[in-house]
């Protein structure tokens, strides 16, 4: 750890940050979950299945997942060229935690939405009373 100018300690290497950074984006978990159900898929199949992801964002996401060793990319020099993606063993090992997170989200979604609504209503009341 190092100390910054304000006297706070900053971890020089925090493993959980590296992992959470990957899955804090909008698409990585969706791609991993999709590949866990469908198996090997072409780029266009992934794009079609997800629907609202841009081609650029899908490319960035797939490259990041490949760089982390969570998916593999196979290039076939055919005409037209074919590229397929699938989960690696490391990627497959991520499925149980993702499923647990999805189950938790499903079980608590209504409560979370109610809390958000209540928070926004209270925020609006404070805004009105301050004027």
PDB file of C-alpha atoms in Angstrom:
ATOM      1  CA  UNK A   1       0.000   0.000   0.000  1.00  0.00           C
ATOM      2  CA  UNK A   2       1.002   3.575  -0.555  1.00  0.00           C
ATOM      3  CA  UNK A   3      -0.100   6.725   1.221  1.00  0.00           C
ATOM      4  CA  UNK A   4      -1.453   9.610  -0.816  1.00  0.00           C
ATOM      5  CA  UNK A   5      -1.205  13.340  -0.008  1.00  0.00           C
ATOM      6  CA  UNK A   6      -4.296  13.286   2.204  1.00  0.00           C
ATOM      7  CA  UNK A   7      -2.895  10.536   4.414  1.00  0.00           C
ATOM      8  CA  UNK A   8      -5.197   7.849   3.031  1.00  0.00           C
ATOM      9  CA  UNK A   9      -3.805   4.491   2.088  1.00  0.00           C
ATOM     10  CA  UNK A  10      -4.349   3.322  -1.453  1.00  0.00           C
ATOM     11  CA  UNK A  11      -3.857  -0.350  -2.256  1.00  0.00           C
ATOM     12  CA  UNK A  12      -1.190  -0.788  -4.916  1.00  0.00           C
ATOM     13  CA  UNK A  13      -2.787  -4.048  -5.963  1.00  0.00           C
ATOM     14  CA  UNK A  14      -6.339  -4.932  -5.001  1.00  0.00           C
ATOM     15  CA  UNK A  15      -7.405  -8.239  -6.582  1.00  0.00           C
ATOM     16  CA  UNK A  16     -11.124  -7.716  -6.138  1.00  0.00           C
ATOM     17  CA  UNK A  17     -10.970  -4.389  -7.996  1.00  0.00           C
ATOM     18  CA  UNK A  18      -9.497  -6.123 -11.029  1.00  0.00           C
ATOM     19  CA  UNK A  19     -12.274  -8.704 -11.039  1.00  0.00           C
ATOM     20  CA  UNK A  20     -15.106  -6.283 -10.349  1.00  0.00           C
ATOM     21  CA  UNK A  21     -13.842  -3.861 -12.989  1.00  0.00           C
ATOM     22  CA  UNK A  22     -14.434  -6.541 -15.607  1.00  0.00           C
ATOM     23  CA  UNK A  23     -17.994  -7.217 -14.524  1.00  0.00           C
ATOM     24  CA  UNK A  24     -18.953  -3.700 -13.581  1.00  0.00           C
ATOM     25  CA  UNK A  25     -19.577  -2.923 -17.221  1.00  0.00           C
ATOM     26  CA  UNK A  26     -22.944  -3.365 -18.860  1.00  0.00           C
ATOM     27  CA  UNK A  27     -22.186  -6.308 -21.150  1.00  0.00           C
ATOM     28  CA  UNK A  28     -19.613  -8.783 -19.811  1.00  0.00           C
ATOM     29  CA  UNK A  29     -21.948 -10.764 -17.584  1.00  0.00           C
ATOM     30  CA  UNK A  30     -24.554 -10.915 -20.353  1.00  0.00           C
ATOM     31  CA  UNK A  31     -22.006 -12.282 -22.822  1.00  0.00           C
ATOM     32  CA  UNK A  32     -20.714 -14.872 -20.341  1.00  0.00           C
ATOM     33  CA  UNK A  33     -24.254 -15.917 -19.434  1.00  0.00           C
ATOM     34  CA  UNK A  34     -25.239 -16.173 -23.110  1.00  0.00           C
ATOM     35  CA  UNK A  35     -22.219 -18.317 -23.984  1.00  0.00           C
ATOM     36  CA  UNK A  36     -22.916 -20.536 -20.978  1.00  0.00           C
ATOM     37  CA  UNK A  37     -26.325 -21.400 -22.449  1.00  0.00           C
ATOM     38  CA  UNK A  38     -25.569 -21.426 -26.158  1.00  0.00           C
ATOM     39  CA  UNK A  39     -22.004 -22.741 -26.225  1.00  0.00           C
ATOM     40  CA  UNK A  40     -19.864 -21.727 -29.181  1.00  0.00           C
ATOM     41  CA  UNK A  41     -21.231 -18.706 -31.039  1.00  0.00           C
ATOM     42  CA  UNK A  42     -20.280 -16.430 -33.901  1.00  0.00           C
ATOM     43  CA  UNK A  43     -19.983 -12.680 -33.411  1.00  0.00           C
ATOM     44  CA  UNK A  44     -23.201 -11.998 -35.332  1.00  0.00           C
ATOM     45  CA  UNK A  45     -25.109 -14.576 -33.267  1.00  0.00           C
ATOM     46  CA  UNK A  46     -23.988 -12.928 -30.042  1.00  0.00           C
ATOM     47  CA  UNK A  47     -24.914  -9.486 -31.371  1.00  0.00           C
ATOM     48  CA  UNK A  48     -28.347 -10.681 -32.486  1.00  0.00           C
ATOM     49  CA  UNK A  49     -29.009 -12.490 -29.208  1.00  0.00           C
ATOM     50  CA  UNK A  50     -28.146  -9.484 -27.054  1.00  0.00           C
ATOM     51  CA  UNK A  51     -29.893  -7.051 -29.366  1.00  0.00           C
ATOM     52  CA  UNK A  52     -29.083  -3.572 -28.106  1.00  0.00           C
ATOM     53  CA  UNK A  53     -25.279  -3.802 -27.983  1.00  0.00           C
ATOM     54  CA  UNK A  54     -23.314  -1.878 -30.594  1.00  0.00           C
ATOM     55  CA  UNK A  55     -20.812  -3.693 -32.777  1.00  0.00           C
ATOM     56  CA  UNK A  56     -17.980  -1.648 -31.262  1.00  0.00           C
ATOM     57  CA  UNK A  57     -19.046  -2.372 -27.683  1.00  0.00           C
ATOM     58  CA  UNK A  58     -19.415  -6.085 -28.397  1.00  0.00           C
ATOM     59  CA  UNK A  59     -15.922  -6.119 -29.916  1.00  0.00           C
ATOM     60  CA  UNK A  60     -14.473  -4.354 -26.851  1.00  0.00           C
ATOM     61  CA  UNK A  61     -16.307  -6.706 -24.487  1.00  0.00           C
ATOM     62  CA  UNK A  62     -15.218  -9.853 -26.311  1.00  0.00           C
ATOM     63  CA  UNK A  63     -11.596  -8.679 -26.440  1.00  0.00           C
ATOM     64  CA  UNK A  64     -11.617  -7.907 -22.716  1.00  0.00           C
ATOM     65  CA  UNK A  65     -13.121 -11.285 -21.838  1.00  0.00           C
ATOM     66  CA  UNK A  66     -10.581 -12.987 -24.110  1.00  0.00           C
ATOM     67  CA  UNK A  67      -7.711 -11.026 -22.524  1.00  0.00           C
ATOM     68  CA  UNK A  68      -8.839 -12.240 -19.089  1.00  0.00           C
ATOM     69  CA  UNK A  69      -8.971 -15.825 -20.346  1.00  0.00           C
ATOM     70  CA  UNK A  70     -12.714 -16.156 -19.816  1.00  0.00           C
ATOM     71  CA  UNK A  71     -13.546 -16.814 -23.459  1.00  0.00           C
ATOM     72  CA  UNK A  72     -11.618 -18.222 -26.370  1.00  0.00           C
ATOM     73  CA  UNK A  73     -11.695 -16.945 -29.921  1.00  0.00           C
ATOM     74  CA  UNK A  74     -11.288 -19.272 -32.874  1.00  0.00           C
ATOM     75  CA  UNK A  75     -10.615 -17.857 -36.333  1.00  0.00           C
ATOM     76  CA  UNK A  76     -11.368 -19.986 -39.403  1.00  0.00           C
ATOM     77  CA  UNK A  77      -9.768 -18.708 -42.631  1.00  0.00           C
ATOM     78  CA  UNK A  78     -12.717 -19.498 -44.855  1.00  0.00           C
ATOM     79  CA  UNK A  79     -14.545 -17.361 -47.366  1.00  0.00           C
ATOM     80  CA  UNK A  80     -16.125 -15.475 -45.733  1.00  0.00           C
ATOM     81  CA  UNK A  81     -13.913 -15.730 -42.623  1.00  0.00           C
ATOM     82  CA  UNK A  82     -15.573 -17.225 -39.562  1.00  0.00           C
ATOM     83  CA  UNK A  83     -14.834 -16.331 -35.928  1.00  0.00           C
ATOM     84  CA  UNK A  84     -16.373 -18.196 -33.010  1.00  0.00           C
ATOM     85  CA  UNK A  85     -16.306 -17.554 -29.284  1.00  0.00           C
ATOM     86  CA  UNK A  86     -16.855 -19.894 -26.369  1.00  0.00           C
ATOM     87  CA  UNK A  87     -16.252 -20.001 -22.651  1.00  0.00           C
ATOM     88  CA  UNK A  88     -12.972 -21.366 -21.374  1.00  0.00           C
ATOM     89  CA  UNK A  89     -12.819 -23.533 -18.257  1.00  0.00           C
ATOM     90  CA  UNK A  90     -12.096 -20.357 -16.287  1.00  0.00           C
ATOM     91  CA  UNK A  91     -15.149 -18.716 -17.830  1.00  0.00           C
ATOM     92  CA  UNK A  92     -17.300 -21.747 -17.019  1.00  0.00           C
ATOM     93  CA  UNK A  93     -16.161 -21.556 -13.391  1.00  0.00           C
ATOM     94  CA  UNK A  94     -17.746 -18.097 -13.253  1.00  0.00           C
ATOM     95  CA  UNK A  95     -21.251 -19.393 -14.008  1.00  0.00           C
ATOM     96  CA  UNK A  96     -22.207 -20.458 -10.424  1.00  0.00           C
ATOM     97  CA  UNK A  97     -21.384 -17.030  -8.901  1.00  0.00           C
ATOM     98  CA  UNK A  98     -23.235 -15.298 -11.747  1.00  0.00           C
ATOM     99  CA  UNK A  99     -26.240 -17.570 -11.205  1.00  0.00           C
ATOM    100  CA  UNK A 100     -26.178 -16.778  -7.483  1.00  0.00           C
ATOM    101  CA  UNK A 101     -26.092 -13.060  -8.253  1.00  0.00           C
ATOM    102  CA  UNK A 102     -28.958 -13.407 -10.738  1.00  0.00           C
ATOM    103  CA  UNK A 103     -31.012 -15.422  -8.229  1.00  0.00           C
ATOM    104  CA  UNK A 104     -30.342 -12.811  -5.551  1.00  0.00           C
ATOM    105  CA  UNK A 105     -31.360 -10.029  -7.934  1.00  0.00           C
ATOM    106  CA  UNK A 106     -34.561 -11.816  -8.883  1.00  0.00           C
ATOM    107  CA  UNK A 107     -35.456 -12.463  -5.241  1.00  0.00           C
ATOM    108  CA  UNK A 108     -34.843  -8.839  -4.212  1.00  0.00           C
ATOM    109  CA  UNK A 109     -35.775  -6.882  -7.328  1.00  0.00           C
ATOM    110  CA  UNK A 110     -39.169  -5.735  -6.054  1.00  0.00           C
ATOM    111  CA  UNK A 111     -37.677  -4.510  -2.768  1.00  0.00           C
ATOM    112  CA  UNK A 112     -34.890  -2.684  -4.580  1.00  0.00           C
ATOM    113  CA  UNK A 113     -37.337  -0.990  -6.945  1.00  0.00           C
ATOM    114  CA  UNK A 114     -39.547   0.019  -4.018  1.00  0.00           C
ATOM    115  CA  UNK A 115     -36.518   1.436  -2.192  1.00  0.00           C
ATOM    116  CA  UNK A 116     -35.459   3.413  -5.263  1.00  0.00           C
ATOM    117  CA  UNK A 117     -38.949   4.840  -5.641  1.00  0.00           C
ATOM    118  CA  UNK A 118     -39.114   5.792  -1.962  1.00  0.00           C
ATOM    119  CA  UNK A 119     -35.648   7.372  -2.151  1.00  0.00           C
ATOM    120  CA  UNK A 120     -36.613   9.484  -5.179  1.00  0.00           C
ATOM    121  CA  UNK A 121     -39.893  10.544  -3.511  1.00  0.00           C
ATOM    122  CA  UNK A 122     -38.041  11.613  -0.347  1.00  0.00           C
ATOM    123  CA  UNK A 123     -35.452  13.445  -2.405  1.00  0.00           C
ATOM    124  CA  UNK A 124     -38.213  15.283  -4.263  1.00  0.00           C
ATOM    125  CA  UNK A 125     -39.943  16.206  -0.967  1.00  0.00           C
ATOM    126  CA  UNK A 126     -36.683  17.643   0.400  1.00  0.00           C
ATOM    127  CA  UNK A 127     -36.186  19.593  -2.805  1.00  0.00           C
ATOM    128  CA  UNK A 128     -39.686  21.091  -2.598  1.00  0.00           C
ATOM    129  CA  UNK A 129     -39.391  21.945   1.117  1.00  0.00           C
ATOM    130  CA  UNK A 130     -36.050  23.649   0.520  1.00  0.00           C
ATOM    131  CA  UNK A 131     -37.619  26.138  -1.910  1.00  0.00           C
TER     132      UNK A 131
END
